[in-house]
């Protein structure tokens, strides 16, 4: 089973412990709604907890594998692109997960891209609320 297959299976089962084993300690997660990445296994695992309960009808519908240059250090790494469909906040989402693996097959960099813009907005609001609720980020201040 490839690292991408192990990841897909963990997401399908909503298996948080399996995700813990699949991430490097210094994983970086690039979100479509935040310029700087979420960094480190504790933060990314917390984020996945929020994502797994935010997405409705989440399903992977395809994949591509190969190599790609990482954002972190520009090195080439084994990679997989996983295509997905889901709903969040009543909006249909089309997206891709781009996974970069280390030499041990663990995910060291994770990038998510979604469309359309209305779905990005709905997802952003739902994820922020979940992150605040779980104490992973402070509540935004009123302006």
Backbone as a chain_set.jsonl record, in Angstrom:
{"seq": "XXXXXXXXXXXXXXXXXXXXXXXXXXXXXXXXXXXXXXXXXXXXXXXXXXXXXXXXXXXXXXXXXXXXXXXXXXXXXXXXXXXXXXXXXXXXXXXXXXXXXXXXXXXXXXXXXXXXXXXXXXXXXXXXXXXXXXXXXXXXXXX", "coords": {"N": [[0.853, -1.176, 0.0], [0.622, 2.168, -0.899], [2.023, 5.287, 0.428], [0.121, 7.326, -0.054], [-2.21, 5.826, -0.383], [-2.438, 4.768, 2.21], [-2.927, 7.13, 3.596], [-5.386, 7.954, 2.437], [-7.016, 5.814, 3.285], [-6.927, 6.177, 6.068], [-8.231, 8.654, 6.303], [-10.736, 7.969, 5.224], [-11.605, 6.207, 7.21], [-11.658, 7.948, 9.255], [-9.574, 7.972, 11.094], [-7.775, 9.056, 13.511], [-5.45, 8.3, 14.939], [-4.019, 6.839, 13.037], [-3.466, 8.88, 11.218], [-1.701, 10.384, 12.762], [0.546, 8.718, 12.747], [1.245, 8.968, 10.09], [2.193, 11.524, 9.565], [5.026, 13.737, 9.482], [7.003, 15.055, 12.192], [7.51, 17.75, 11.786], [5.652, 18.628, 9.926], [4.156, 20.637, 7.372], [1.243, 22.428, 6.617], [-0.459, 23.729, 4.025], [-2.995, 25.885, 3.579], [-6.005, 26.776, 1.761], [-7.051, 29.119, 2.682], [-5.363, 30.602, 4.249], [-2.386, 32.407, 4.353], [0.177, 31.796, 5.476], [1.668, 28.675, 6.425], [0.119, 26.06, 8.437], [1.94, 24.686, 11.048], [3.79, 21.888, 12.235], [3.198, 18.751, 13.876], [1.269, 18.559, 16.114], [-0.451, 20.826, 15.673], [-1.35, 20.384, 13.028], [-2.606, 17.888, 13.246], [-4.661, 18.649, 14.997], [-5.997, 20.439, 13.308], [-6.851, 18.62, 11.328], [-8.681, 17.176, 12.848], [-10.695, 19.088, 13.092], [-11.307, 19.48, 10.354], [-12.231, 16.922, 9.597], [-14.643, 16.771, 10.909], [-15.967, 18.918, 9.849], [-16.251, 18.755, 7.042], [-18.759, 17.46, 4.905], [-20.01, 14.488, 3.482], [-17.502, 13.753, 2.402], [-15.252, 12.607, -0.033], [-12.722, 10.869, -1.78], [-11.925, 11.01, -5.216], [-10.11, 10.405, -7.15], [-6.614, 10.038, -8.166], [-3.167, 11.014, -8.583], [0.254, 10.249, -9.028], [3.737, 10.953, -8.477], [6.6, 13.018, -8.719], [7.431, 16.117, -7.126], [8.373, 19.54, -6.641], [8.998, 20.773, -3.407], [7.446, 23.259, -1.278], [8.674, 23.983, 1.04], [11.572, 23.595, 1.064], [12.336, 23.482, -1.56], [13.238, 21.103, -2.564], [13.049, 18.028, -4.46], [10.429, 15.713, -4.148], [8.812, 12.557, -3.522], [5.439, 12.451, -4.436], [1.868, 12.926, -4.218], [-1.257, 13.581, -5.73], [-4.449, 14.046, -4.685], [-7.724, 13.932, -5.66], [-10.774, 15.392, -4.611], [-14.224, 15.489, -3.501], [-16.701, 17.227, -1.674], [-18.894, 18.597, 0.866], [-19.449, 21.665, 2.535], [-20.806, 23.803, 4.866], [-23.136, 23.747, 3.378], [-22.288, 24.113, 0.794], [-21.074, 22.839, -2.282], [-17.94, 21.387, -2.779], [-15.055, 21.239, -4.769], [-11.921, 19.798, -4.896], [-8.313, 19.497, -4.413], [-5.801, 17.605, -2.832], [-2.451, 17.969, -2.221], [0.193, 16.025, -1.573], [3.385, 15.72, -0.153], [6.056, 13.527, 0.375], [8.355, 12.242, 2.849], [11.546, 10.483, 2.996], [10.829, 8.181, 4.334], [8.233, 7.751, 3.673], [6.376, 9.264, 5.004], [4.113, 12.014, 5.436], [5.29, 15.163, 4.714], [4.682, 17.617, 3.779], [1.715, 19.306, 2.993], [-0.714, 20.399, 0.861], [-3.683, 22.131, 0.183], [-6.134, 22.78, -2.22], [-9.063, 24.393, -3.243], [-12.246, 24.854, -4.874], [-15.465, 26.208, -5.679], [-15.051, 29.813, -5.181], [-17.065, 30.602, -3.365], [-17.386, 28.287, -1.886], [-14.879, 28.101, -0.715], [-15.007, 30.27, 1.006], [-17.147, 29.52, 2.725], [-16.043, 27.19, 3.816], [-13.769, 28.245, 5.064], [-14.898, 29.846, 7.116], [-16.198, 27.851, 8.655], [-14.057, 26.183, 9.41], [-12.404, 27.968, 10.829], [-14.108, 28.564, 12.999], [-14.177, 26.01, 14.178], [-11.457, 25.659, 14.855], [-11.111, 27.694, 16.731], [-12.999, 26.869, 18.639], [-11.79, 24.485, 19.465], [-9.604, 25.482, 20.718], [-7.252, 25.912, 19.314], [-6.537, 28.159, 17.895], [-6.655, 31.672, 18.671], [-9.731, 33.463, 19.263], [-10.941, 35.586, 16.707], [-10.433, 39.095, 16.953], [-12.877, 41.617, 17.526], [-13.524, 44.125, 15.167]], "CA": [[0.0, 0.0, 0.0], [1.431, 3.385, -1.002], [1.718, 6.274, 1.471], [-1.135, 8.013, -0.387], [-3.292, 4.883, -0.088], [-2.571, 4.713, 3.666], [-3.574, 8.377, 3.998], [-6.798, 7.879, 2.028], [-7.693, 4.862, 4.17], [-7.063, 6.815, 7.381], [-9.282, 9.672, 6.184], [-12.005, 7.251, 5.044], [-11.973, 5.642, 8.514], [-11.578, 9.031, 10.244], [-8.664, 7.362, 12.052], [-6.834, 10.084, 13.961], [-4.182, 7.662, 15.319], [-3.305, 6.511, 11.802], [-2.939, 10.135, 10.686], [-0.547, 10.724, 13.59], [1.673, 7.919, 12.261], [1.557, 9.316, 8.702], [2.74, 12.878, 9.474], [6.304, 14.022, 10.112], [6.856, 15.97, 13.329], [7.587, 19.138, 11.319], [4.761, 18.786, 8.768], [3.581, 21.951, 7.039], [-0.046, 22.302, 5.953], [-0.792, 24.959, 3.32], [-4.445, 25.98, 3.471], [-6.46, 27.735, 0.758], [-7.61, 30.316, 3.308], [-4.374, 31.215, 5.126], [-1.154, 32.531, 3.572], [1.258, 31.048, 6.107], [1.224, 27.3, 6.694], [0.01, 25.492, 9.776], [3.194, 23.949, 11.183], [3.985, 20.946, 13.325], [2.218, 17.673, 13.975], [0.11, 18.829, 16.98], [-1.372, 21.769, 15.029], [-1.956, 19.769, 11.839], [-3.563, 16.879, 13.723], [-5.825, 19.393, 15.478], [-6.691, 20.932, 12.124], [-7.553, 17.492, 10.713], [-9.852, 16.893, 13.674], [-11.717, 20.06, 12.689], [-11.703, 19.207, 8.968], [-12.998, 15.68, 9.495], [-16.02, 16.977, 11.353], [-16.544, 20.03, 9.085], [-16.656, 18.284, 5.717], [-19.877, 16.536, 4.781], [-19.948, 13.664, 2.281], [-16.153, 13.84, 1.858], [-14.826, 11.406, -0.731], [-11.687, 11.0, -2.799], [-12.459, 10.531, -6.494], [-9.028, 10.096, -8.078], [-5.284, 10.365, -7.672], [-2.014, 11.031, -9.472], [1.481, 10.177, -8.257], [4.963, 11.329, -9.178], [7.462, 13.831, -7.866], [7.207, 17.55, -7.262], [9.215, 20.389, -5.804], [8.305, 21.196, -2.195], [7.478, 24.678, -0.946], [9.516, 24.172, 2.215], [12.996, 23.775, 0.772], [12.578, 23.401, -2.992], [13.743, 19.795, -2.974], [12.091, 17.172, -5.143], [9.953, 14.669, -3.242], [7.695, 11.734, -3.967], [4.228, 13.235, -4.199], [0.589, 12.423, -4.72], [-2.365, 14.526, -5.809], [-5.709, 13.347, -4.442], [-8.882, 14.746, -6.007], [-11.891, 15.088, -3.728], [-15.487, 16.232, -3.497], [-17.273, 17.284, -0.323], [-19.749, 19.748, 1.127], [-19.194, 22.39, 3.782], [-21.723, 24.94, 4.935], [-24.127, 23.633, 2.316], [-21.673, 24.375, -0.514], [-20.328, 21.75, -2.911], [-16.525, 21.713, -2.921], [-14.172, 20.432, -5.595], [-10.594, 20.136, -4.41], [-7.172, 18.596, -4.522], [-4.803, 17.549, -1.778], [-1.123, 17.682, -2.735], [0.993, 15.467, -0.492], [4.809, 15.461, -0.388], [6.487, 12.52, 1.344], [9.776, 12.14, 3.171], [12.132, 9.216, 2.538], [10.169, 7.08, 5.032], [6.854, 7.661, 3.222], [5.484, 10.063, 5.844], [3.749, 13.285, 4.8], [6.049, 16.284, 5.274], [4.066, 18.855, 3.309], [0.344, 19.034, 2.565], [-1.323, 21.614, 0.311], [-5.073, 21.943, -0.234], [-6.714, 23.784, -3.111], [-10.482, 24.125, -3.448], [-13.065, 25.781, -5.649], [-15.402, 27.605, -6.098], [-14.752, 30.792, -4.138], [-18.106, 30.575, -2.334], [-17.098, 27.141, -1.035], [-13.694, 28.465, 0.071], [-15.478, 31.164, 2.069], [-17.922, 28.723, 3.683], [-15.091, 26.304, 4.484], [-12.941, 29.082, 5.927], [-15.667, 30.203, 8.312], [-16.449, 26.651, 9.458], [-12.796, 25.71, 9.986], [-11.995, 28.932, 11.86], [-14.953, 28.336, 14.175], [-13.721, 24.768, 14.798], [-10.139, 25.883, 15.453], [-11.335, 28.499, 17.941], [-13.707, 25.994, 19.577], [-10.842, 23.499, 20.001], [-8.513, 26.185, 21.378], [-6.031, 25.868, 18.507], [-6.244, 29.542, 17.555], [-7.499, 32.588, 19.423], [-10.89, 34.032, 18.566], [-10.611, 36.86, 16.064], [-10.918, 40.25, 17.699], [-13.882, 42.439, 16.841], [-12.905, 45.342, 14.628]], "C": [[0.903, 1.245, 0.0], [1.126, 4.324, 0.174], [0.397, 7.015, 1.208], [-2.334, 7.118, -0.094], [-3.524, 4.791, 1.423], [-3.269, 5.972, 4.182], [-5.059, 8.341, 3.66], [-7.588, 6.962, 2.953], [-7.912, 5.466, 5.556], [-8.168, 7.867, 7.359], [-10.648, 8.996, 6.046], [-12.525, 6.693, 6.372], [-12.079, 6.703, 9.61], [-10.71, 8.59, 11.427], [-7.549, 8.338, 12.428], [-5.469, 9.48, 14.315], [-3.362, 7.303, 14.078], [-2.724, 7.769, 11.167], [-1.69, 10.553, 11.456], [0.691, 9.985, 13.092], [2.121, 8.33, 10.857], [2.217, 10.677, 8.538], [4.131, 12.953, 10.093], [6.063, 14.993, 11.268], [6.801, 17.426, 12.883], [6.727, 19.397, 10.081], [4.31, 20.238, 8.614], [2.314, 21.714, 6.236], [-0.402, 23.66, 5.365], [-2.284, 24.945, 3.007], [-4.839, 26.962, 2.367], [-6.934, 29.053, 1.372], [-6.626, 31.05, 4.211], [-3.053, 31.244, 4.375], [-0.018, 31.715, 4.166], [0.766, 29.644, 6.455], [0.955, 27.056, 8.174], [1.244, 24.602, 9.919], [3.207, 23.062, 12.406], [2.838, 19.961, 13.457], [1.052, 17.991, 14.906], [-0.92, 19.763, 16.327], [-2.081, 21.119, 13.85], [-2.941, 18.67, 12.24], [-4.828, 17.55, 14.262], [-6.662, 19.918, 14.327], [-7.458, 19.804, 11.44], [-8.767, 17.077, 11.527], [-11.009, 17.806, 13.304], [-12.222, 19.739, 11.278], [-12.59, 17.971, 8.863], [-14.423, 15.83, 10.012], [-16.718, 18.115, 10.598], [-17.052, 19.575, 7.722], [-17.823, 17.321, 5.828], [-19.678, 15.767, 3.474], [-18.579, 13.756, 1.6], [-15.791, 12.518, 1.189], [-13.727, 11.746, -1.73], [-12.201, 10.358, -4.08], [-11.375, 10.201, -7.512], [-7.685, 10.467, -7.48], [-4.256, 10.308, -8.792], [-0.776, 10.96, -8.588], [2.669, 10.543, -9.127], [5.906, 12.02, -8.218], [7.142, 15.291, -8.127], [8.143, 18.292, -6.323], [8.407, 20.852, -4.596], [8.392, 22.707, -2.019], [8.483, 24.958, 0.153], [10.958, 24.468, 1.853], [13.338, 23.651, -0.71], [13.12, 22.076, -3.474], [12.632, 19.031, -3.707], [11.716, 16.031, -4.209], [8.898, 13.827, -3.929], [6.414, 12.433, -3.547], [3.004, 12.51, -4.73], [-0.403, 13.571, -4.733], [-3.642, 13.704, -5.677], [-6.858, 14.299, -4.746], [-10.038, 14.37, -5.1], [-13.103, 15.95, -4.03], [-16.011, 16.174, -2.069], [-18.273, 18.428, -0.283], [-19.31, 20.359, 2.451], [-20.103, 23.606, 3.78], [-22.745, 24.934, 3.829], [-23.583, 23.862, 0.921], [-20.921, 23.145, -0.999], [-18.897, 22.219, -3.154], [-15.873, 20.72, -3.864], [-12.771, 20.794, -5.14], [-9.545, 19.102, -4.716], [-6.33, 18.728, -3.265], [-3.487, 17.173, -2.442], [-0.262, 17.26, -1.555], [2.425, 15.259, -0.956], [5.29, 14.55, 0.735], [7.981, 12.617, 1.628], [10.279, 10.766, 2.723], [11.499, 7.996, 3.193], [8.7, 6.934, 4.638], [5.865, 8.398, 4.122], [5.26, 11.424, 5.186], [4.484, 14.42, 5.501], [5.461, 17.63, 4.852], [2.721, 18.499, 2.685], [-0.25, 20.352, 2.088], [-2.725, 21.269, -0.159], [-5.484, 23.109, -1.128], [-8.16, 23.403, -3.354], [-11.118, 25.203, -4.305], [-14.519, 25.43, -5.408], [-15.168, 28.533, -4.891], [-15.801, 30.773, -3.027], [-17.897, 29.407, -1.376], [-15.881, 27.411, -0.161], [-14.12, 29.329, 1.252], [-16.244, 30.381, 3.145], [-17.005, 27.807, 4.484], [-14.237, 27.083, 5.474], [-13.655, 29.425, 7.224], [-15.872, 29.003, 9.228], [-15.175, 26.161, 10.134], [-12.316, 26.671, 11.069], [-12.804, 28.732, 13.13], [-14.508, 27.074, 14.916], [-12.378, 24.915, 15.48], [-10.25, 26.687, 16.742], [-11.977, 27.628, 19.018], [-12.759, 25.001, 20.256], [-9.636, 24.149, 20.682], [-7.2, 26.182, 20.612], [-5.6, 27.248, 18.029], [-7.121, 30.447, 18.394], [-8.671, 33.082, 18.586], [-10.466, 35.342, 17.916], [-11.195, 38.019, 16.876], [-11.908, 41.033, 16.859], [-13.209, 43.723, 16.371], [-13.92, 46.406, 14.419]], "O": [[1.83, 1.35, 0.803], [0.099, 4.178, 0.838], [-0.355, 7.296, 2.141], [-3.361, 7.595, 0.388], [-4.669, 4.742, 1.871], [-4.098, 5.9, 5.089], [-5.896, 8.662, 4.503], [-8.701, 7.295, 3.358], [-8.974, 5.281, 6.151], [-8.955, 7.957, 8.3], [-11.612, 9.414, 6.688], [-13.729, 6.704, 6.63], [-12.518, 6.426, 10.727], [-11.057, 8.801, 12.589], [-6.524, 8.429, 11.753], [-4.437, 10.084, 14.022], [-2.14, 7.452, 14.078], [-1.614, 7.737, 10.634], [-0.723, 11.026, 10.858], [1.773, 10.569, 13.023], [3.261, 8.066, 10.474], [2.755, 10.965, 7.469], [4.394, 12.312, 11.11], [5.036, 15.671, 11.312], [6.135, 18.247, 13.513], [7.035, 20.28, 9.281], [4.113, 20.957, 9.593], [2.296, 20.914, 5.3], [-0.621, 24.625, 6.097], [-2.766, 24.094, 2.26], [-4.083, 27.887, 2.07], [-7.193, 30.009, 0.641], [-7.002, 32.018, 4.872], [-2.635, 30.229, 3.817], [0.682, 31.012, 3.437], [-0.415, 29.449, 6.744], [1.486, 27.746, 9.043], [1.561, 23.84, 9.005], [2.706, 23.427, 13.469], [1.679, 20.279, 13.193], [-0.088, 17.718, 14.53], [-2.123, 19.518, 16.418], [-3.29, 21.284, 13.69], [-4.002, 18.541, 11.629], [-5.937, 17.077, 14.013], [-7.891, 19.853, 14.363], [-8.596, 20.004, 11.015], [-9.78, 16.668, 10.96], [-12.156, 17.367, 13.211], [-13.429, 19.729, 11.038], [-13.579, 17.969, 8.131], [-15.315, 15.092, 9.594], [-17.937, 18.259, 10.698], [-18.141, 19.957, 7.296], [-17.872, 16.478, 6.724], [-19.229, 16.334, 2.478], [-18.496, 13.828, 0.374], [-15.993, 11.446, 1.76], [-13.784, 12.758, -2.427], [-12.83, 9.3, -4.047], [-11.682, 9.763, -8.621], [-7.609, 11.116, -6.437], [-4.452, 9.641, -9.808], [-0.756, 11.551, -7.508], [2.613, 10.455, -10.354], [5.999, 11.653, -7.047], [6.651, 15.658, -9.194], [8.637, 17.738, -5.341], [7.261, 21.277, -4.741], [9.299, 23.354, -2.544], [9.077, 26.035, 0.202], [11.512, 25.478, 2.285], [14.512, 23.71, -1.078], [13.431, 21.923, -4.656], [11.449, 19.347, -3.586], [12.581, 15.448, -3.555], [8.178, 14.305, -4.806], [6.314, 12.946, -2.433], [3.094, 11.612, -5.568], [-0.387, 14.428, -3.85], [-3.885, 12.784, -6.458], [-6.948, 15.367, -4.141], [-10.273, 13.19, -4.839], [-13.025, 16.976, -4.705], [-15.791, 15.199, -1.35], [-18.471, 19.135, -1.271], [-18.86, 19.661, 3.36], [-20.158, 24.349, 2.801], [-23.182, 25.993, 3.38], [-24.34, 23.81, -0.049], [-20.219, 22.49, -0.23], [-18.672, 23.313, -3.671], [-16.105, 19.514, -3.775], [-12.454, 21.976, -5.007], [-9.826, 18.004, -5.197], [-6.17, 19.816, -2.712], [-3.414, 16.169, -3.15], [-0.019, 18.049, -0.643], [2.661, 14.69, -2.022], [4.971, 14.771, 1.904], [8.768, 13.018, 0.771], [9.528, 9.983, 2.141], [11.613, 6.888, 2.669], [7.991, 6.096, 5.196], [4.657, 8.188, 4.02], [6.125, 11.919, 4.463], [4.335, 14.626, 6.705], [5.712, 18.653, 5.489], [2.603, 17.52, 1.948], [-0.283, 21.323, 2.844], [-2.939, 20.25, -0.816], [-5.213, 24.27, -0.824], [-8.465, 22.245, -3.637], [-10.596, 26.31, -4.44], [-14.756, 24.323, -4.924], [-15.098, 28.086, -3.746], [-15.451, 30.915, -1.856], [-18.195, 29.519, -0.187], [-15.846, 27.002, 1.0], [-13.643, 29.137, 2.37], [-16.006, 30.568, 4.338], [-17.171, 27.664, 5.695], [-14.009, 26.629, 6.596], [-13.08, 29.307, 8.306], [-15.735, 29.123, 10.445], [-15.203, 25.768, 11.3], [-11.866, 26.228, 12.126], [-12.243, 28.731, 14.226], [-14.464, 27.064, 16.146], [-12.166, 24.365, 16.561], [-9.567, 26.397, 17.725], [-11.55, 27.645, 20.173], [-12.891, 24.708, 21.444], [-8.747, 23.45, 21.167], [-6.144, 26.424, 21.196], [-4.415, 27.475, 17.784], [-8.214, 30.049, 18.796], [-8.605, 33.112, 17.357], [-9.717, 36.119, 18.509], [-12.301, 37.93, 17.411], [-11.791, 41.102, 15.636], [-12.421, 44.327, 17.099], [-13.583, 47.502, 13.97]]}, "num_chains": 1, "name": "protein.A"}
